[in-house]
JSON list of C-alpha atoms in Angstrom, two decimals:
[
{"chain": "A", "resi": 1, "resn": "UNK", "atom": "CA", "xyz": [-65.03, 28.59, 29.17]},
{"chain": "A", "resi": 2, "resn": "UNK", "atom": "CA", "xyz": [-66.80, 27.70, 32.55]},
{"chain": "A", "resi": 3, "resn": "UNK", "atom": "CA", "xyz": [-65.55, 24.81, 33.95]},
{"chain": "A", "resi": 4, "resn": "UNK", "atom": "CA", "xyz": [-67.48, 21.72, 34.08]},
{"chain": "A", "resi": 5, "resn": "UNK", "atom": "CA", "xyz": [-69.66, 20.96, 37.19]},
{"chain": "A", "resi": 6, "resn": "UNK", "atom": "CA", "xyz": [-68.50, 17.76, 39.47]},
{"chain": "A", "resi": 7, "resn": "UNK", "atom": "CA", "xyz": [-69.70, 17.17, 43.34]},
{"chain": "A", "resi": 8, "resn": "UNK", "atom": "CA", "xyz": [-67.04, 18.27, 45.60]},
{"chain": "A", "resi": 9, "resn": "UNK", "atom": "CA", "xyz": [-67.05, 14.82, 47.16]},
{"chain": "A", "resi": 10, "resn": "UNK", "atom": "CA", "xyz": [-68.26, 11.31, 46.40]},
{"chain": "A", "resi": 11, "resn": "UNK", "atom": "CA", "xyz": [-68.16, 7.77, 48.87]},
{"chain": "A", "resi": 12, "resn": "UNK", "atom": "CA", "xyz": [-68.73, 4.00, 48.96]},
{"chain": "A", "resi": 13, "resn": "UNK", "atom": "CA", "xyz": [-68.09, 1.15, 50.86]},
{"chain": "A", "resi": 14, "resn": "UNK", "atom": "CA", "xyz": [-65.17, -1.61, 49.85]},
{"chain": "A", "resi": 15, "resn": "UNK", "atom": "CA", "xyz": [-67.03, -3.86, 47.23]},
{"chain": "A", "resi": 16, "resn": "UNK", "atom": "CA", "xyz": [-69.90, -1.37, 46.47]},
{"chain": "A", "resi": 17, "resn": "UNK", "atom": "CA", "xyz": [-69.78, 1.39, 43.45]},
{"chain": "A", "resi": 18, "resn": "UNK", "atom": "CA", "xyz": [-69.92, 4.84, 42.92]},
{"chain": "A", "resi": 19, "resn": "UNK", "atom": "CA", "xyz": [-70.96, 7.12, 40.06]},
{"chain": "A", "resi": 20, "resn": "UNK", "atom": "CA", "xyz": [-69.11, 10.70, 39.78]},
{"chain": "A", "resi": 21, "resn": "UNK", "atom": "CA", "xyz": [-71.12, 12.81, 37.37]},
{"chain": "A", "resi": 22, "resn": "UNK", "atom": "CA", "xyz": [-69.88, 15.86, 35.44]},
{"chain": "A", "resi": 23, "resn": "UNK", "atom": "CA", "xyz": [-71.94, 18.28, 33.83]},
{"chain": "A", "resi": 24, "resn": "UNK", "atom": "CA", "xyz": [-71.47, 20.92, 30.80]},
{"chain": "A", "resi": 25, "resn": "UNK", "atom": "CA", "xyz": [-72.98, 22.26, 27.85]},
{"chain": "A", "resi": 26, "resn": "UNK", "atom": "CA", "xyz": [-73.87, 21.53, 24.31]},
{"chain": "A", "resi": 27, "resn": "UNK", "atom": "CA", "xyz": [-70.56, 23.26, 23.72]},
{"chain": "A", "resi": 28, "resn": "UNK", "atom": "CA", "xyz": [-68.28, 20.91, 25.53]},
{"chain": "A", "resi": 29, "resn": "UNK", "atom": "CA", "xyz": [-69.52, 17.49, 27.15]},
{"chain": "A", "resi": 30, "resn": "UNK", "atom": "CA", "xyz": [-72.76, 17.72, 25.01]},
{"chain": "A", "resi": 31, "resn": "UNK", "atom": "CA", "xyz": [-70.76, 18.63, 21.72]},
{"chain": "A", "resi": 32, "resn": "UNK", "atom": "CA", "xyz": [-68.10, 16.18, 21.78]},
{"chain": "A", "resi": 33, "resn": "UNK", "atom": "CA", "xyz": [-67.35, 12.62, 22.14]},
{"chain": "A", "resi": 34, "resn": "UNK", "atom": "CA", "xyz": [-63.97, 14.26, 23.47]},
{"chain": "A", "resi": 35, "resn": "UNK", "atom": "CA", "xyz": [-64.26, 13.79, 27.60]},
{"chain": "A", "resi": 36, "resn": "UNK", "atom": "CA", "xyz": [-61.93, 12.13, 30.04]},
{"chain": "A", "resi": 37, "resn": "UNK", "atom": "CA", "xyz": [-61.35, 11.41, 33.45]},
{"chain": "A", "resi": 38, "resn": "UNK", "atom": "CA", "xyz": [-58.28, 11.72, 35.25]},
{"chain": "A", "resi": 39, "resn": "UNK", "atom": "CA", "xyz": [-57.12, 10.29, 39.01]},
{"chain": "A", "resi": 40, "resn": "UNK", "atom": "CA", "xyz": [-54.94, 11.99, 41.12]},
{"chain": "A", "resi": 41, "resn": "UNK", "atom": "CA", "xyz": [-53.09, 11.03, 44.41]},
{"chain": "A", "resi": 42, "resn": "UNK", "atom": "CA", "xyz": [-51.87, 13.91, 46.72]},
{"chain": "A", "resi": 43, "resn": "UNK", "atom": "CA", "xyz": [-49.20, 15.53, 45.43]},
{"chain": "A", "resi": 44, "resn": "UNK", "atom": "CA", "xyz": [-48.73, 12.95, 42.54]},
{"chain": "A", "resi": 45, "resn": "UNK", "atom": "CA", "xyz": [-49.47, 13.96, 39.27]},
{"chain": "A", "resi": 46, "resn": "UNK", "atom": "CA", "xyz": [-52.77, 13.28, 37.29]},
{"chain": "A", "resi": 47, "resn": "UNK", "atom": "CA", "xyz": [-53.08, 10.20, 35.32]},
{"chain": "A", "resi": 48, "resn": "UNK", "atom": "CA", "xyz": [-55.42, 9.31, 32.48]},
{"chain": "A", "resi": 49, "resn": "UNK", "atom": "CA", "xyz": [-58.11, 6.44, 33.86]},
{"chain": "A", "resi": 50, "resn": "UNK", "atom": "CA", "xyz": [-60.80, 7.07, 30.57]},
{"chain": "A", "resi": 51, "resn": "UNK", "atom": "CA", "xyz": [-60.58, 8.53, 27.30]},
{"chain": "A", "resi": 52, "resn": "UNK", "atom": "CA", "xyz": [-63.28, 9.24, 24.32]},
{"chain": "A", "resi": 53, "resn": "UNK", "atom": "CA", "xyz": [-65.87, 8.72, 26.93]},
{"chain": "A", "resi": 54, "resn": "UNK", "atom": "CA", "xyz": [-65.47, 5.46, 27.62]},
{"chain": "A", "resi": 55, "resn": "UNK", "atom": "CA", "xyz": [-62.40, 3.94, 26.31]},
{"chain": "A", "resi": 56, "resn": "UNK", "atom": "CA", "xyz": [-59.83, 2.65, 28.85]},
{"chain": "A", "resi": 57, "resn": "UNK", "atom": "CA", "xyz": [-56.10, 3.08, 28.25]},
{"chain": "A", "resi": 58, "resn": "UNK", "atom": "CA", "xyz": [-54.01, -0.10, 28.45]},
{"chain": "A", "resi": 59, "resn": "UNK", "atom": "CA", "xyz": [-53.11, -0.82, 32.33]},
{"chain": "A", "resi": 60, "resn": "UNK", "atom": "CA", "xyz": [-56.50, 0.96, 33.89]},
{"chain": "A", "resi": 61, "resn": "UNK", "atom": "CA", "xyz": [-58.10, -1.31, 35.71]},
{"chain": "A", "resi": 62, "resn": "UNK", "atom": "CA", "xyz": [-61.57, -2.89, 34.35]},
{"chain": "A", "resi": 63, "resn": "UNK", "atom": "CA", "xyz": [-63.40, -1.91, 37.08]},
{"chain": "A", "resi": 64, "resn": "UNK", "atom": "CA", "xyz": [-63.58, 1.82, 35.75]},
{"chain": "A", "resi": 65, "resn": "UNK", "atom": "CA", "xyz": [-65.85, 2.66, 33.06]},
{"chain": "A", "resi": 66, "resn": "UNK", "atom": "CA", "xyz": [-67.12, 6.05, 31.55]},
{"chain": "A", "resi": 67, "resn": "UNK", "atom": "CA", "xyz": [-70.66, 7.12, 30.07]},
{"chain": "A", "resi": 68, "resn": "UNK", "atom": "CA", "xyz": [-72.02, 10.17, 28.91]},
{"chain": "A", "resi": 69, "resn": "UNK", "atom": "CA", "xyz": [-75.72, 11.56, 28.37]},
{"chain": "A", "resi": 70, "resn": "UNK", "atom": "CA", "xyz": [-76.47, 14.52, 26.98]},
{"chain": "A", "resi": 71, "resn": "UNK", "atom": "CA", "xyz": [-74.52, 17.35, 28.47]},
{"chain": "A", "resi": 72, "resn": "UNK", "atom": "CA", "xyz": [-73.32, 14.76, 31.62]},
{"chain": "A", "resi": 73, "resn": "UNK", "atom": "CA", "xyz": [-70.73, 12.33, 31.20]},
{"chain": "A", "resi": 74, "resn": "UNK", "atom": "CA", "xyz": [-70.00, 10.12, 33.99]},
{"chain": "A", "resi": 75, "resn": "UNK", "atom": "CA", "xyz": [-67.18, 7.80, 35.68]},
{"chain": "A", "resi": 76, "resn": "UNK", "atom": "CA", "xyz": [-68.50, 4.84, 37.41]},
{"chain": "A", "resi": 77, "resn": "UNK", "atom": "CA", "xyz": [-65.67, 2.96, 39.86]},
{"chain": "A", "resi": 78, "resn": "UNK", "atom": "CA", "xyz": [-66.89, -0.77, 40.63]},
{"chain": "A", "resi": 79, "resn": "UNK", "atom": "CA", "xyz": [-65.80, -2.94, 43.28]},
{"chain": "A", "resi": 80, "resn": "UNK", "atom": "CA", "xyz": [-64.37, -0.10, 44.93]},
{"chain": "A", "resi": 81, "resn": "UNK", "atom": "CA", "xyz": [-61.07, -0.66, 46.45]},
{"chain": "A", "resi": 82, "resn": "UNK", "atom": "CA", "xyz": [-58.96, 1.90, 48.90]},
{"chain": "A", "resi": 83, "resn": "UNK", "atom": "CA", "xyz": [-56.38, 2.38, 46.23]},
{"chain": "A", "resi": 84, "resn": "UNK", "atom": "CA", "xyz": [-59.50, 4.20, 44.33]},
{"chain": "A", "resi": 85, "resn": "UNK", "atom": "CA", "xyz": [-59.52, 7.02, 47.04]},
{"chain": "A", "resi": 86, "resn": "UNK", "atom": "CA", "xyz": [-58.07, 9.72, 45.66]},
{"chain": "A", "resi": 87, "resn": "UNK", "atom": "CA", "xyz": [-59.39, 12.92, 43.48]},
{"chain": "A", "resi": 88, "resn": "UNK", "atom": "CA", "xyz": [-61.56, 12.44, 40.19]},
{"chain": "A", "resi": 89, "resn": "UNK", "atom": "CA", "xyz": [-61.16, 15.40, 37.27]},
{"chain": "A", "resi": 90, "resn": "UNK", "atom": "CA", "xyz": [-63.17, 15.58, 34.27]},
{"chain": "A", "resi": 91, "resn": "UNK", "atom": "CA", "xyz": [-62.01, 17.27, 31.09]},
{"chain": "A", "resi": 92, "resn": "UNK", "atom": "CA", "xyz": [-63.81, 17.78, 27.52]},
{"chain": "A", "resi": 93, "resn": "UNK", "atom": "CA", "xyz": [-63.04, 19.40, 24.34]},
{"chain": "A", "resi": 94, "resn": "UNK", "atom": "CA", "xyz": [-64.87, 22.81, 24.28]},
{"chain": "A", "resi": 95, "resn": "UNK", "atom": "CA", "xyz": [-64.29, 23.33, 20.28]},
{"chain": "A", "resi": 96, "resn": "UNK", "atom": "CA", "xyz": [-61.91, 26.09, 18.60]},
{"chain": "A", "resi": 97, "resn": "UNK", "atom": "CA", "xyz": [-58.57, 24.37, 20.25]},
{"chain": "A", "resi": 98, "resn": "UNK", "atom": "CA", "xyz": [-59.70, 25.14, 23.80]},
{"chain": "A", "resi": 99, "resn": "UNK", "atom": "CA", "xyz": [-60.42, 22.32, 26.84]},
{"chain": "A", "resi": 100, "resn": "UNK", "atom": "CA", "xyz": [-61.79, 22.41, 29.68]},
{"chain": "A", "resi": 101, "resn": "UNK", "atom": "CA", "xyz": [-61.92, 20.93, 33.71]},
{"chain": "A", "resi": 102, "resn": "UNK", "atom": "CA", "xyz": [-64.24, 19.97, 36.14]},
{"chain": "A", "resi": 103, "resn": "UNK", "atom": "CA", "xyz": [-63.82, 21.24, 39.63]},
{"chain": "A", "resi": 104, "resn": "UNK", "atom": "CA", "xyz": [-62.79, 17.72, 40.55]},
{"chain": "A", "resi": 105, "resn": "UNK", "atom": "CA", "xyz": [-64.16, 14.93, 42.72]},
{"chain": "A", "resi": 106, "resn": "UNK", "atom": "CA", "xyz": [-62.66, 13.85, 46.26]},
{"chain": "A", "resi": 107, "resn": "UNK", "atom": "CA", "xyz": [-63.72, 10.13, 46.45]},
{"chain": "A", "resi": 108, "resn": "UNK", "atom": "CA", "xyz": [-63.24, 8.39, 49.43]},
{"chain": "A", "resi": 109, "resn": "UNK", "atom": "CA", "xyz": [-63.49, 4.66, 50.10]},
{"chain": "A", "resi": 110, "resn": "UNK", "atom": "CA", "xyz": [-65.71, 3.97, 53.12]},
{"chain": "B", "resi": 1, "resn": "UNK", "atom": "CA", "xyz": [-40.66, 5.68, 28.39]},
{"chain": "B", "resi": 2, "resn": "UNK", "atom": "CA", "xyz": [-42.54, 8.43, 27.77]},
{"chain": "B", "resi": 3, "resn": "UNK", "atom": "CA", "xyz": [-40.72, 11.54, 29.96]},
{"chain": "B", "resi": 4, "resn": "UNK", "atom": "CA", "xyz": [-41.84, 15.40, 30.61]},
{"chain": "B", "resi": 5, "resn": "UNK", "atom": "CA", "xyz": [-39.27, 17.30, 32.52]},
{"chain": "B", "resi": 6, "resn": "UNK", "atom": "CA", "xyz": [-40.21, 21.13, 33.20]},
{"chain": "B", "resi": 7, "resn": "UNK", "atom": "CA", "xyz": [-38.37, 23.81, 33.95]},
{"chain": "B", "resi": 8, "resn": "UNK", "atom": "CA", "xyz": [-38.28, 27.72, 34.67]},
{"chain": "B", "resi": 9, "resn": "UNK", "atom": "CA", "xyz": [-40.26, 27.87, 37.55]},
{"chain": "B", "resi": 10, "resn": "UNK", "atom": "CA", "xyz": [-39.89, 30.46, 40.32]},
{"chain": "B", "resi": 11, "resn": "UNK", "atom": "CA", "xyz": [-40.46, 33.27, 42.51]},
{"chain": "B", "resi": 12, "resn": "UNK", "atom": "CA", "xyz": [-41.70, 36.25, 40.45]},
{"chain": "B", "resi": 13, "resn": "UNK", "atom": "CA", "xyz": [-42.92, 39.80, 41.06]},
{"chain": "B", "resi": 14, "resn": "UNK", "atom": "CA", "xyz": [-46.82, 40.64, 40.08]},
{"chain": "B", "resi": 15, "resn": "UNK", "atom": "CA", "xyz": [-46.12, 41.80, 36.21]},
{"chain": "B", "resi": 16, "resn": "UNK", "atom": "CA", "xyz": [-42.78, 40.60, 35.50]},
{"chain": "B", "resi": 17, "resn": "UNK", "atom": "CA", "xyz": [-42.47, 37.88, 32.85]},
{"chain": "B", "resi": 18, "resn": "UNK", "atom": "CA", "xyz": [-41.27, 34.12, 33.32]},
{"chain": "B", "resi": 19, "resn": "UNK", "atom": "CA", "xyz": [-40.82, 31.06, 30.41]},
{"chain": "B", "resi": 20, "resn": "UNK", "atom": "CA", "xyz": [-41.16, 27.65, 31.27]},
{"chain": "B", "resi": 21, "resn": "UNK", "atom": "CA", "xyz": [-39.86, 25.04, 29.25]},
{"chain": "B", "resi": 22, "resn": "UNK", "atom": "CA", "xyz": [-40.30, 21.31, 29.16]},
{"chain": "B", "resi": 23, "resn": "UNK", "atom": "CA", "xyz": [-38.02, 18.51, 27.12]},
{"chain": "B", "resi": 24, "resn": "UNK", "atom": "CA", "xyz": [-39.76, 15.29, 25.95]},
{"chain": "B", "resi": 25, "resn": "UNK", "atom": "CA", "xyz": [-38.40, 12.05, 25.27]},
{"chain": "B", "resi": 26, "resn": "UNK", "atom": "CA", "xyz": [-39.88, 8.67, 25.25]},
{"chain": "B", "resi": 27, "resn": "UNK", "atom": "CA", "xyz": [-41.90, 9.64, 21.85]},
{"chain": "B", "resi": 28, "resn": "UNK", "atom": "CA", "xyz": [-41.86, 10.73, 18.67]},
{"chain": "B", "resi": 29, "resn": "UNK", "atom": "CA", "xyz": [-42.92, 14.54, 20.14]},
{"chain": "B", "resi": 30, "resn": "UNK", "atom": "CA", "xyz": [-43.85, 15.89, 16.76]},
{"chain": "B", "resi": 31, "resn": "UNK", "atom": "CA", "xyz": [-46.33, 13.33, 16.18]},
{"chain": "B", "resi": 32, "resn": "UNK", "atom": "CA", "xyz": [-48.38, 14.67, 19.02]},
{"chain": "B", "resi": 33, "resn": "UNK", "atom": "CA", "xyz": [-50.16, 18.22, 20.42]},
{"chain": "B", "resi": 34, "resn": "UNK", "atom": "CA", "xyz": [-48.71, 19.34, 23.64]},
{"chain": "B", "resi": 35, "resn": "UNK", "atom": "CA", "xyz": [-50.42, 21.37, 26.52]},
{"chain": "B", "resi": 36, "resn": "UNK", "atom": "CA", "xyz": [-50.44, 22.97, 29.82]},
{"chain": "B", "resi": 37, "resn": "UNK", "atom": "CA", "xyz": [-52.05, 22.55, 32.35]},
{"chain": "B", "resi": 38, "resn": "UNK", "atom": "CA", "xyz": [-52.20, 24.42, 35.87]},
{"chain": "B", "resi": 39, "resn": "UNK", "atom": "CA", "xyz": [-52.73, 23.58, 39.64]},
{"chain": "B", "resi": 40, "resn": "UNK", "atom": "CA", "xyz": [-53.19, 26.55, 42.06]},
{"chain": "B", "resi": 41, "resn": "UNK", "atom": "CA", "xyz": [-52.39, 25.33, 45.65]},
{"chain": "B", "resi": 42, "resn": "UNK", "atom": "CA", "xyz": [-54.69, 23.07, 46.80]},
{"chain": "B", "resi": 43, "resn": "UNK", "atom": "CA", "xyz": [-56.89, 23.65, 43.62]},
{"chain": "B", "resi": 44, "resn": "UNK", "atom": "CA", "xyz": [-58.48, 21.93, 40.71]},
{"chain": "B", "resi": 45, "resn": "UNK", "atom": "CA", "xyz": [-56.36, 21.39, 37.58]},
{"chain": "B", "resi": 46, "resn": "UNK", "atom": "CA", "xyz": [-57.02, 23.93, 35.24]},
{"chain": "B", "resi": 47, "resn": "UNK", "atom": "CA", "xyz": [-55.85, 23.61, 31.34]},
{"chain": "B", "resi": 48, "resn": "UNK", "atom": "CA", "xyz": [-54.07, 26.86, 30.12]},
{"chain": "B", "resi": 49, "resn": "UNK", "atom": "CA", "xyz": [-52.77, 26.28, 26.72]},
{"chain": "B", "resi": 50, "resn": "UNK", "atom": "CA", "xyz": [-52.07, 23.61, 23.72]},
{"chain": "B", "resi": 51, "resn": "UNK", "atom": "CA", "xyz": [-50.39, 23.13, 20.69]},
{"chain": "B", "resi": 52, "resn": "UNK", "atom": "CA", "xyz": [-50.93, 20.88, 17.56]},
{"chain": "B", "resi": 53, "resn": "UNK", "atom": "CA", "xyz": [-47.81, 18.72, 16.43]},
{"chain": "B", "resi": 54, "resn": "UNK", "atom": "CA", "xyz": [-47.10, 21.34, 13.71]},
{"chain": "B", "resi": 55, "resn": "UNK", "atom": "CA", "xyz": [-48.17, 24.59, 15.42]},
{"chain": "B", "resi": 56, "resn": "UNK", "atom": "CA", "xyz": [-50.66, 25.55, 13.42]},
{"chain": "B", "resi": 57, "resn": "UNK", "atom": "CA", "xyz": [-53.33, 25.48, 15.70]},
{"chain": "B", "resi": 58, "resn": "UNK", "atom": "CA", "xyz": [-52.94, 26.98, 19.25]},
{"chain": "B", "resi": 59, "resn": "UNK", "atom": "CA", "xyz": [-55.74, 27.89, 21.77]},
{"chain": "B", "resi": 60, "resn": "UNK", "atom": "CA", "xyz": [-55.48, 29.89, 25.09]},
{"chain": "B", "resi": 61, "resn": "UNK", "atom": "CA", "xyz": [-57.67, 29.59, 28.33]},
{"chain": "B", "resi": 62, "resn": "UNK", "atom": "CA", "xyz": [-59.55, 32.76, 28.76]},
{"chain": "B", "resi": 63, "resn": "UNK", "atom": "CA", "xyz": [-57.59, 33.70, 31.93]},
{"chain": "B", "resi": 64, "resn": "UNK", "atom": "CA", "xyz": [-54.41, 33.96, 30.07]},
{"chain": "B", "resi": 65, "resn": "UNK", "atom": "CA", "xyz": [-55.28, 35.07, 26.85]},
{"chain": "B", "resi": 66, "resn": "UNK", "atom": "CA", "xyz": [-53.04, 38.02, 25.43]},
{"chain": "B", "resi": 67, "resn": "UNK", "atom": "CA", "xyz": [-50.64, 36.95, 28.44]},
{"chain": "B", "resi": 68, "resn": "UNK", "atom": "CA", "xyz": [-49.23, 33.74, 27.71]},
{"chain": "B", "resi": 69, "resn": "UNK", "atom": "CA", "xyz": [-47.78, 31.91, 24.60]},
{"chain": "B", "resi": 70, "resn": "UNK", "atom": "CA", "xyz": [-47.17, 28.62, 23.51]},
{"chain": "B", "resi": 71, "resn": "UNK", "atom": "CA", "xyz": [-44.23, 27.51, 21.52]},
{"chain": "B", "resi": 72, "resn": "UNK", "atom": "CA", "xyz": [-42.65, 24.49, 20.75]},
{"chain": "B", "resi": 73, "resn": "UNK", "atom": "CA", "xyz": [-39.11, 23.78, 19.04]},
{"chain": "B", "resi": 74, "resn": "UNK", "atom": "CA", "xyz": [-39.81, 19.56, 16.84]},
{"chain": "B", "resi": 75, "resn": "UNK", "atom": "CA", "xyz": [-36.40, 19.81, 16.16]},
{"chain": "B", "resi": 76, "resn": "UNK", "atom": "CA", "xyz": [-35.12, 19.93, 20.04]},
{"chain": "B", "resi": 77, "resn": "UNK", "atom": "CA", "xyz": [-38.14, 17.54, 21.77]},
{"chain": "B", "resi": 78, "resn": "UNK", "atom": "CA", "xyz": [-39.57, 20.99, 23.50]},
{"chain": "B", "resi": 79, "resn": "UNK", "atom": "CA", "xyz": [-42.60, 22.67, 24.96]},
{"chain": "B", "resi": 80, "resn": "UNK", "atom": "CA", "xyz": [-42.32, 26.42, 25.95]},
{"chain": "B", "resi": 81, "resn": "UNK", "atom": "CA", "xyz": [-44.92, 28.54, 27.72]},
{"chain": "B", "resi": 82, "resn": "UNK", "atom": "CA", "xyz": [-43.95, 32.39, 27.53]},
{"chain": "B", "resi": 83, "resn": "UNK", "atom": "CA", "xyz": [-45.76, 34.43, 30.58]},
{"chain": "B", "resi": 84, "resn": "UNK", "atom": "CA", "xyz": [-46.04, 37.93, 30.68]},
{"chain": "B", "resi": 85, "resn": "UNK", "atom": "CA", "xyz": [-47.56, 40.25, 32.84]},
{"chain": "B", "resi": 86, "resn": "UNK", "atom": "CA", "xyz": [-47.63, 37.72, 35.69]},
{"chain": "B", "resi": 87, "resn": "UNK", "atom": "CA", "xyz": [-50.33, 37.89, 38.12]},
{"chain": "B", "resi": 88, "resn": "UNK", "atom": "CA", "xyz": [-51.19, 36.55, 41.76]},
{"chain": "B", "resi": 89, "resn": "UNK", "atom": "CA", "xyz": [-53.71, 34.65, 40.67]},
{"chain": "B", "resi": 90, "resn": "UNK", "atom": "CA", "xyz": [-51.21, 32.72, 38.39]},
{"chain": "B", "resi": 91, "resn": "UNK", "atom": "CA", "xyz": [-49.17, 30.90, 41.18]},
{"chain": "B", "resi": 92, "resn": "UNK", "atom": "CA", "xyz": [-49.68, 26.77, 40.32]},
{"chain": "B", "resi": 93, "resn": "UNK", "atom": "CA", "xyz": [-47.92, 24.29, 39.61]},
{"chain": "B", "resi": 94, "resn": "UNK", "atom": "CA", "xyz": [-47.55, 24.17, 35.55]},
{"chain": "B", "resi": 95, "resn": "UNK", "atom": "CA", "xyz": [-48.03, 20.83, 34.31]},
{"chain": "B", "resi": 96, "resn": "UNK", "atom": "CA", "xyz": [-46.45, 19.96, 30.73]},
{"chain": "B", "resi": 97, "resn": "UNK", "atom": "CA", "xyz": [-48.52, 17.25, 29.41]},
{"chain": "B", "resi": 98, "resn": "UNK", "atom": "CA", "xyz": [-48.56, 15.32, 26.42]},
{"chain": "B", "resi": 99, "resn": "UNK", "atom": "CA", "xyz": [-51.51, 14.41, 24.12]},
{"chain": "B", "resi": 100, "resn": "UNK", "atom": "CA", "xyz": [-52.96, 11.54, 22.97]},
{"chain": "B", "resi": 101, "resn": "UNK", "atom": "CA", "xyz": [-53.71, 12.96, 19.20]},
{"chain": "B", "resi": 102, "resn": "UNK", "atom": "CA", "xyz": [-51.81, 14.98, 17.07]},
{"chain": "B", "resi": 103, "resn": "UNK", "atom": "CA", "xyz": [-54.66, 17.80, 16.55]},
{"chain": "B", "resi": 104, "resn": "UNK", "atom": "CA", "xyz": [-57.19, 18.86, 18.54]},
{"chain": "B", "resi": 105, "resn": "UNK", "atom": "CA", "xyz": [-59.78, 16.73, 20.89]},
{"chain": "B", "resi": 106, "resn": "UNK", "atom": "CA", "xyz": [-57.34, 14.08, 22.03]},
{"chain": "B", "resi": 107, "resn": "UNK", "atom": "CA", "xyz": [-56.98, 13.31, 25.93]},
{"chain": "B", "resi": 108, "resn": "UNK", "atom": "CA", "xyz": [-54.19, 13.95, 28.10]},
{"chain": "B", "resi": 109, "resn": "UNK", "atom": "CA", "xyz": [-52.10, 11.31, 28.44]},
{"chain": "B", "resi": 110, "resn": "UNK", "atom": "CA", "xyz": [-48.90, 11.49, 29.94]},
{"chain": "B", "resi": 111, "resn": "UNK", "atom": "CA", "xyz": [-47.58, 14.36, 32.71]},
{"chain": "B", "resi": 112, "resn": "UNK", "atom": "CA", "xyz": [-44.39, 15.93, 33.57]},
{"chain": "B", "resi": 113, "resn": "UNK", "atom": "CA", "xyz": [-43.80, 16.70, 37.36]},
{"chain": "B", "resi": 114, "resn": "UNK", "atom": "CA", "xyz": [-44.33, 19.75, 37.51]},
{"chain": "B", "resi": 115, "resn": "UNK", "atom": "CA", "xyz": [-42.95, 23.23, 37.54]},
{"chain": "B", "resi": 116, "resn": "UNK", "atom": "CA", "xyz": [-43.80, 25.60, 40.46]},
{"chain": "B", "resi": 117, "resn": "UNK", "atom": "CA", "xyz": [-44.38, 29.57, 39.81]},
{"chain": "B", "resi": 118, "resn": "UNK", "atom": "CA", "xyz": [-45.25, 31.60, 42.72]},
{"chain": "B", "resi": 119, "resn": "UNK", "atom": "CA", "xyz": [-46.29, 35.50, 41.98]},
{"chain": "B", "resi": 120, "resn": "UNK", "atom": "CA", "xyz": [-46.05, 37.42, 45.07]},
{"chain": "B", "resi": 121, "resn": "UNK", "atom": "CA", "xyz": [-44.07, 40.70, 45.78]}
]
């Protein structure tokens, strides 16, 4: 049950994009179409942004879309705004009822 | 609305045992798998422990394993997490979250606020 690999920190400029990447093994990200990404504000709870790799729940904005390859999935932010600063967490299904995190992602909007 | 409200949080001694609790409403609770999740101070979010809608399957992060135990009470809209043999390394803030599937694989949809347990002598 390591936990999935994220950069400590990713940045962009207003407008531009930014890919966060997170990293596992064929017995997590790789196994299962089970990852999702979650945004959290300082001392705010985490919320749900992308679910089943890609799908977006109702209300998350457009502009954020998930991927995954291999053993990497990846959240991609477009048309980056400074309500998108905030911290980035990864999550997959890791088989036999267990989950696991990323280390998390500290964007920050240029 | 969908609502998570924990409880049982504290200030506890290094081995002593605590039980958080957390009461849903907002959704049909036994339609959906439950979990906890953890947030050591100024950490990464960690997941500790889930439950299926019907209890009968449960798994355990590796850290607590043979220390902590998940319950839940359909009838009463409840989560429980019983912790035993309480460590340092166990202060967070426990996050009762709610699932987006009824079994296993789902995503984690909705959050509570938090509960904060601090082990320290």
């Amino acid at each position: 049950q390591s936990a999935l690999t994220q950069p400590p920190s990713a940045s962009g400029s207003s407008g531009q994009s930014v890919t966060i990447s997170c990293t596992g093994t064929s017995s997590d990200v790789g196994g299962y179409n089970y990852v999702s990404w979650y945004q959290q504000y300082p001392g705010k709870a985490p919320q749900l942004m992308i679910y089943e790799v890609s799908k977006r729940p109702s209300g998350v904005p457009d502009r954020f879309s998930g991927s995954k390859s291999g053993n990497t999935a990846s959240l991609t932010v477009s048309g980056l705004q400074a309500v998108d600063e905030a911290d980035y967490y990864c999550s997959s299904y890791a088989g036999s009822n267990n989950w696991v995190f990323g280390g998390g992602t500290k964007l920050t909007v240029l | 609305e969908v609502q998570l409200v924990e409880s049982g949080g504290g200030l506890v001694q290094p081995g002593r045992s605590l039980r958080l609790s957390c009461a849903a409403s907002g959704f049909t609770f036994d339609d959906y798998a439950m979990h906890w999740v953890r947030q050591g101070p100024g950490k990464g979010l960690e997941w500790v422990s889930g439950i299926s809608w019907n209890s009968g399957k449960i798994g355990y992060a590796a850290s607590v394993k043979g220390r902590f135990t998940i319950s839940r009470d359909n009838a009463k809209n409840s989560l429980y997490l019983q912790m035993n043999s309480l460590r340092a390394e166990d202060t967070a803030l426990y996050y009762c979250v709610k699932d987006k599937n009824y079994d296993s694989g789902g995503a984690f949809d909705y959050w509570g606020q938090g509960t904060l347990v601090t082990v320290s002598s």
